[in-house]
PDB file of C-alpha atoms in Angstrom:
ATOM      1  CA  UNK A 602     136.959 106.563  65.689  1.00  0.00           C
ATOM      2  CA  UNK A 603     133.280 108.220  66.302  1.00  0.00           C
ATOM      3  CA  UNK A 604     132.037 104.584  67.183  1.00  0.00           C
ATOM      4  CA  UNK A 605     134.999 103.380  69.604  1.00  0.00           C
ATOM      5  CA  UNK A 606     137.886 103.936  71.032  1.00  0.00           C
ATOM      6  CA  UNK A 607     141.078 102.258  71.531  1.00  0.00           C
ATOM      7  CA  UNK A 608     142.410 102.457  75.319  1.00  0.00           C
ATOM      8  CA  UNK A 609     145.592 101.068  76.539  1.00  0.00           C
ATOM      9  CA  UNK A 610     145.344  99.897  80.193  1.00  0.00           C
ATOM     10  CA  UNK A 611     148.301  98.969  82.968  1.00  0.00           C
ATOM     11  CA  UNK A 612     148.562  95.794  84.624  1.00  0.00           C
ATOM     12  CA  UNK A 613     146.138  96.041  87.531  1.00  0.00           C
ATOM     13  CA  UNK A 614     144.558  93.970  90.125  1.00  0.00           C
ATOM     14  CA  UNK A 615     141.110  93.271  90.224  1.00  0.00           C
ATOM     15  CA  UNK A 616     138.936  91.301  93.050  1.00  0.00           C
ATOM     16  CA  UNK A 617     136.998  88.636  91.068  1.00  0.00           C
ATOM     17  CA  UNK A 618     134.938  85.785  91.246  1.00  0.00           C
ATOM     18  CA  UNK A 619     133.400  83.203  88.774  1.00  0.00           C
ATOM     19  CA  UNK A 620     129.437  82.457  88.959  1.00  0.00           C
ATOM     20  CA  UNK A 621     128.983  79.481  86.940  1.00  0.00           C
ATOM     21  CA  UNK A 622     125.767  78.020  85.340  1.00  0.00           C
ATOM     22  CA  UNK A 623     123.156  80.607  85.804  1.00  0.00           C
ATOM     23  CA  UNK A 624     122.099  83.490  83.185  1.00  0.00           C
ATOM     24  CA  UNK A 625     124.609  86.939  82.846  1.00  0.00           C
ATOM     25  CA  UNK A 626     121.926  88.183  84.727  1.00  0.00           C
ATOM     26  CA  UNK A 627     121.951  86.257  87.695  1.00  0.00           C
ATOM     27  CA  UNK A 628     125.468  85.737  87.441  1.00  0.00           C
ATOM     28  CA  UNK A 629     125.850  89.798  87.672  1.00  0.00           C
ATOM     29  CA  UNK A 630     123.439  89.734  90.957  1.00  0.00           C
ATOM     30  CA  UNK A 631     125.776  86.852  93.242  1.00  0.00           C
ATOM     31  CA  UNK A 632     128.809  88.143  92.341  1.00  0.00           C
ATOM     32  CA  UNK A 633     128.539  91.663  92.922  1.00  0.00           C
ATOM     33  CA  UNK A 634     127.407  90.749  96.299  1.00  0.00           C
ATOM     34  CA  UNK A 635     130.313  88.540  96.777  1.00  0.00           C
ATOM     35  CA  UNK A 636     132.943  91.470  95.984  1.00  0.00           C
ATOM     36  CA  UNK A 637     130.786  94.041  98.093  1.00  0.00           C
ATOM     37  CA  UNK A 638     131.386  91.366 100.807  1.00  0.00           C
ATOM     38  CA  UNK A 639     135.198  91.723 100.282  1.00  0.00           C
ATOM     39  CA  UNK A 640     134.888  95.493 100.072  1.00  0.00           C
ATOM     40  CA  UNK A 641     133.101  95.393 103.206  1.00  0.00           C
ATOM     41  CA  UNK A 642     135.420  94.092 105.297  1.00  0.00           C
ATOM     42  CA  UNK A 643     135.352  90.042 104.042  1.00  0.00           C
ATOM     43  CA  UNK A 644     139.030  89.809 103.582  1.00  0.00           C
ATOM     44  CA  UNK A 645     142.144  89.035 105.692  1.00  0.00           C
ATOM     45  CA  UNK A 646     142.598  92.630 107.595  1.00  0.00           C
ATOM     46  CA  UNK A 647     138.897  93.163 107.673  1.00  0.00           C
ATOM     47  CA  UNK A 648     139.264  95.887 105.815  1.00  0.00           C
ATOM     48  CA  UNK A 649     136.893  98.429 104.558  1.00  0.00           C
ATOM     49  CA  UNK A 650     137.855  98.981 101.352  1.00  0.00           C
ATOM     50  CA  UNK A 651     136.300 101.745  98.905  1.00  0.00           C
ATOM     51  CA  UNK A 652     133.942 101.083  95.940  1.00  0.00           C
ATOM     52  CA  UNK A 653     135.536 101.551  92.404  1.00  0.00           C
ATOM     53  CA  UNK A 654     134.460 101.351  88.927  1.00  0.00           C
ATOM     54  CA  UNK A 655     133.973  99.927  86.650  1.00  0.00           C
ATOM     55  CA  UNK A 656     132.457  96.837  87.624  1.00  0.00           C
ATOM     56  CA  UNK A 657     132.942  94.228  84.967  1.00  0.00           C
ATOM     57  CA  UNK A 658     131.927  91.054  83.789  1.00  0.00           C
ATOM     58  CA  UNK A 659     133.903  88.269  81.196  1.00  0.00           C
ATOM     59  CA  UNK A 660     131.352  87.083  78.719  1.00  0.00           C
ATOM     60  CA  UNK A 661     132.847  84.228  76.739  1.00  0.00           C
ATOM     61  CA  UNK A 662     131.185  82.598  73.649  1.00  0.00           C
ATOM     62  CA  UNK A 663     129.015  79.614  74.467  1.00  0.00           C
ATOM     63  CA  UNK A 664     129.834  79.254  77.964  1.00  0.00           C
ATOM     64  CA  UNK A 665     127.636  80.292  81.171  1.00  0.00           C
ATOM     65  CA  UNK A 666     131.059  80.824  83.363  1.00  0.00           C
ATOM     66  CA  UNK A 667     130.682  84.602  84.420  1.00  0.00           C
ATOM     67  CA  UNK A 668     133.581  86.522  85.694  1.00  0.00           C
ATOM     68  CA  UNK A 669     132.516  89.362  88.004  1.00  0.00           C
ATOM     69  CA  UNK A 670     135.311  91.773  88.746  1.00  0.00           C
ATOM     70  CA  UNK A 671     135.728  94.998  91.409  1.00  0.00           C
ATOM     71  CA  UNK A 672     138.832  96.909  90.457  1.00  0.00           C
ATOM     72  CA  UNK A 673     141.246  97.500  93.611  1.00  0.00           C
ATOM     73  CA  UNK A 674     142.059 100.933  94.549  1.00  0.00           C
ATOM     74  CA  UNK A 675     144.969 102.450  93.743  1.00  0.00           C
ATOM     75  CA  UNK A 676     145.710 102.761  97.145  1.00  0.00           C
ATOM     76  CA  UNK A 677     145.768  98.689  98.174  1.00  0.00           C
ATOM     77  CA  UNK A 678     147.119  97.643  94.341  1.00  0.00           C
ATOM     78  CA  UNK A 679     150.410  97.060  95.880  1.00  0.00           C
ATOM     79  CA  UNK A 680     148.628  95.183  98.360  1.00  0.00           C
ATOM     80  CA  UNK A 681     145.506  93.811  98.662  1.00  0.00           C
ATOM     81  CA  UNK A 682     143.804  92.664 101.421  1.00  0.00           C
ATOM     82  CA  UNK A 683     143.522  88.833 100.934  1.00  0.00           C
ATOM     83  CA  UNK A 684     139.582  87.745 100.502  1.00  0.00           C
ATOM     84  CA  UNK A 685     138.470  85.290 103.138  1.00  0.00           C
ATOM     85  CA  UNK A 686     135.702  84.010 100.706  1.00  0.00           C
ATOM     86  CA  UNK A 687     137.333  80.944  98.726  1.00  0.00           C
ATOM     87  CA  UNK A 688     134.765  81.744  95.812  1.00  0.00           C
ATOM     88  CA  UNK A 689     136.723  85.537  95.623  1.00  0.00           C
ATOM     89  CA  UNK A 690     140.536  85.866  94.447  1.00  0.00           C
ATOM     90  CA  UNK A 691     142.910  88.616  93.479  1.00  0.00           C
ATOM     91  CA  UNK A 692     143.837  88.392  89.785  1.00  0.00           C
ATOM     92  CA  UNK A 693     146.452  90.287  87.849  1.00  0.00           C
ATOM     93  CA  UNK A 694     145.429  91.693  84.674  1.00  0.00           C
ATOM     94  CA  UNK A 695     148.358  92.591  82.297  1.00  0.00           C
ATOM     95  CA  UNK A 696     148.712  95.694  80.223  1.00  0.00           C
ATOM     96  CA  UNK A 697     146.836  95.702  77.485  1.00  0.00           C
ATOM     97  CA  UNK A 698     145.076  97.549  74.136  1.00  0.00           C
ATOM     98  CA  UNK A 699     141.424  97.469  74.644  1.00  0.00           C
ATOM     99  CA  UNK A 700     138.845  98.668  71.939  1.00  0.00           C
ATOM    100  CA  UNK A 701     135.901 100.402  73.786  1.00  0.00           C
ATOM    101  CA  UNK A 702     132.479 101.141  72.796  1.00  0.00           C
ATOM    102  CA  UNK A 703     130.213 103.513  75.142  1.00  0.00           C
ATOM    103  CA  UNK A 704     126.569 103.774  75.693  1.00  0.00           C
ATOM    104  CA  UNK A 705     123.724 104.923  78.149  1.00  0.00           C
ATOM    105  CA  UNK A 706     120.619 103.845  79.862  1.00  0.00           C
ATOM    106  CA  UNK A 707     120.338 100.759  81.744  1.00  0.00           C
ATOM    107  CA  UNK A 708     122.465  97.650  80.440  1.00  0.00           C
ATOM    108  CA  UNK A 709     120.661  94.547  80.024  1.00  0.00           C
ATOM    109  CA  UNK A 710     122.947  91.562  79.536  1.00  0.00           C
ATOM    110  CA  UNK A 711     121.041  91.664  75.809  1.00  0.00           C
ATOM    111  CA  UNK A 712     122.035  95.350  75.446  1.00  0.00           C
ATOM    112  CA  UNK A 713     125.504  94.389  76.111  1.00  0.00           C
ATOM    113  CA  UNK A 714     125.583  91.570  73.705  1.00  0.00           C
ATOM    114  CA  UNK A 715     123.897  94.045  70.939  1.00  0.00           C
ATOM    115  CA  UNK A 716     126.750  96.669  71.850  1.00  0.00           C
ATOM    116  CA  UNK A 717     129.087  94.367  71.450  1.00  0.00           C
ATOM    117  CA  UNK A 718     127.787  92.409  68.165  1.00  0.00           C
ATOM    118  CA  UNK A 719     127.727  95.976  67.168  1.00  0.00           C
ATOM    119  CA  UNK A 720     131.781  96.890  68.043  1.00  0.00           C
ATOM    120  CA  UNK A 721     132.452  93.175  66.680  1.00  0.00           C
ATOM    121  CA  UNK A 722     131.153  94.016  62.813  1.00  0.00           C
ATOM    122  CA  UNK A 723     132.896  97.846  63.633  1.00  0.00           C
ATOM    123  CA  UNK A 724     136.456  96.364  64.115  1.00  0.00           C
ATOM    124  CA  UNK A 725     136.059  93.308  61.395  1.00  0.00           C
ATOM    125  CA  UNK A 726     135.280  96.233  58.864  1.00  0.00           C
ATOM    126  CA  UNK A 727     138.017  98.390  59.772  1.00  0.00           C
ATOM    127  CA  UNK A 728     140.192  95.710  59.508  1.00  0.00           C
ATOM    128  CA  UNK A 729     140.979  95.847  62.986  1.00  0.00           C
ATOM    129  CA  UNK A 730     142.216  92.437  64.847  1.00  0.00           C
ATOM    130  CA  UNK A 731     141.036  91.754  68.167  1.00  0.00           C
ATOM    131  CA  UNK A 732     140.471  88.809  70.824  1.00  0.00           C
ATOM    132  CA  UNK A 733     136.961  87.867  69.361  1.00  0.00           C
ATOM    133  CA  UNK A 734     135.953  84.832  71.656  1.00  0.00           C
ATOM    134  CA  UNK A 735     135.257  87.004  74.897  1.00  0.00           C
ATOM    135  CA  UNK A 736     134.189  90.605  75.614  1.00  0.00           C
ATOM    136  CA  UNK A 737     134.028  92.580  79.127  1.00  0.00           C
ATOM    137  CA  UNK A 738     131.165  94.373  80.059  1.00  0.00           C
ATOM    138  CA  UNK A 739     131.988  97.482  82.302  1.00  0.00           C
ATOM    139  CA  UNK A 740     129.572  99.298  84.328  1.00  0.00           C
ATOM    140  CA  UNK A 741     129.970 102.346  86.117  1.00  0.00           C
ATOM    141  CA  UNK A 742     126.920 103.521  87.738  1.00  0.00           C
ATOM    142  CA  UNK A 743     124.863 102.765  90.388  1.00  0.00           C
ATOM    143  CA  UNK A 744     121.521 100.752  90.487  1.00  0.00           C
ATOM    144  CA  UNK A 745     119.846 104.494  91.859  1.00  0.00           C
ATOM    145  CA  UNK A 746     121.885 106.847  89.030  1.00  0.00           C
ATOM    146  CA  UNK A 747     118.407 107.364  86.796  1.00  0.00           C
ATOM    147  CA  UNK A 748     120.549 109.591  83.981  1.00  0.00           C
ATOM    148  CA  UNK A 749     123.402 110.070  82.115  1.00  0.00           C
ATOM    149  CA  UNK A 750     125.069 106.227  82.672  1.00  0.00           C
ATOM    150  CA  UNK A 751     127.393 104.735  81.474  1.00  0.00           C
ATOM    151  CA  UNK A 752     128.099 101.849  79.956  1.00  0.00           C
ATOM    152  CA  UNK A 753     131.292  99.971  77.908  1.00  0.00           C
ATOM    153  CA  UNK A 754     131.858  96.809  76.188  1.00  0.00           C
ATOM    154  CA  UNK A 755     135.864  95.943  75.926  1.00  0.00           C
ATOM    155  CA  UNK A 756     137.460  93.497  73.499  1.00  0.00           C
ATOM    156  CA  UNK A 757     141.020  92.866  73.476  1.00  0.00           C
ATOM    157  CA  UNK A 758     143.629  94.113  70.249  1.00  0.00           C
ATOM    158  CA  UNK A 759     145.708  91.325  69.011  1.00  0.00           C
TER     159      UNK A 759
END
């Protein structure tokens, strides 16, 4: 569809951690500087391990439990090193159909939820069913990239 797309994923790990109580915002800023710990060598083989994207974040409806998530390189998927932070884990995410919408600029945690009010209404009037309690936000640029960013919200196909 012009609006979306539909994406089906692999199972994958993902580094993650869970910032609870404080705005998307806030929750964003700790936990990517937990992960970028773990990248940096905070895990059991004090490792270097190379920055991928997207980073993403589990917004759930209602709740102020934030779920900030690196995702591991192909290379250590088989894996990991273990994190040495007890805050950071290694989570499996199954396979799964995930409807995608895109966008530029600089994401606000209010841009995302407009994006992804936006996808909601898209899907519910296409008749489309999908996991409507929690999105992902996915970023893939840099705090310096200035132009042509980009930005997804993800809900999950039932």
């Amino acid at each position: 569809a012009k609006d979306y797309e539909l994406r089906q994923y692999e199972t994958a790990k993902w580094v993650s951690t869970v910032i609870r109580g404080e705005t998307q915002k806030e929750a964003m800023r700790q936990g990517f500087w937990k992960l970028f710990h773990y990248i940096q060598g905070k895990n059991d083989k004090e490792m270097k391990i190379g920055m991928t994207v997207p980073v993403t974040c589990l917004v759930k409806s209602g709740c102020t439990d934030f779920k900030i998530s690196f995702f591991v390189p192909l290379e250590h998927q088989d894996s990991p090193p273990q994190p040495t932070d007890s805050d950071v884990f290694i989570e499996e995410r199954k396979a799964a159909a995930l409807f995608v919408r895109s966008f530029g600029g600089f994401a606000s945690p209010e841009k995302y939820a407009e994006e992804a009010d936006a996808l909601a209404r898209t899907l519910r009037n296409r008749g489309q069913p999908f996991h409507e309690d929690f999105y992902y936000t996915a970023g893939y640029d840099s705090p310096f990239k200035l132009f042509n960013r980009h930005n997804e919200v993800w809900y999950f196909k039932k």
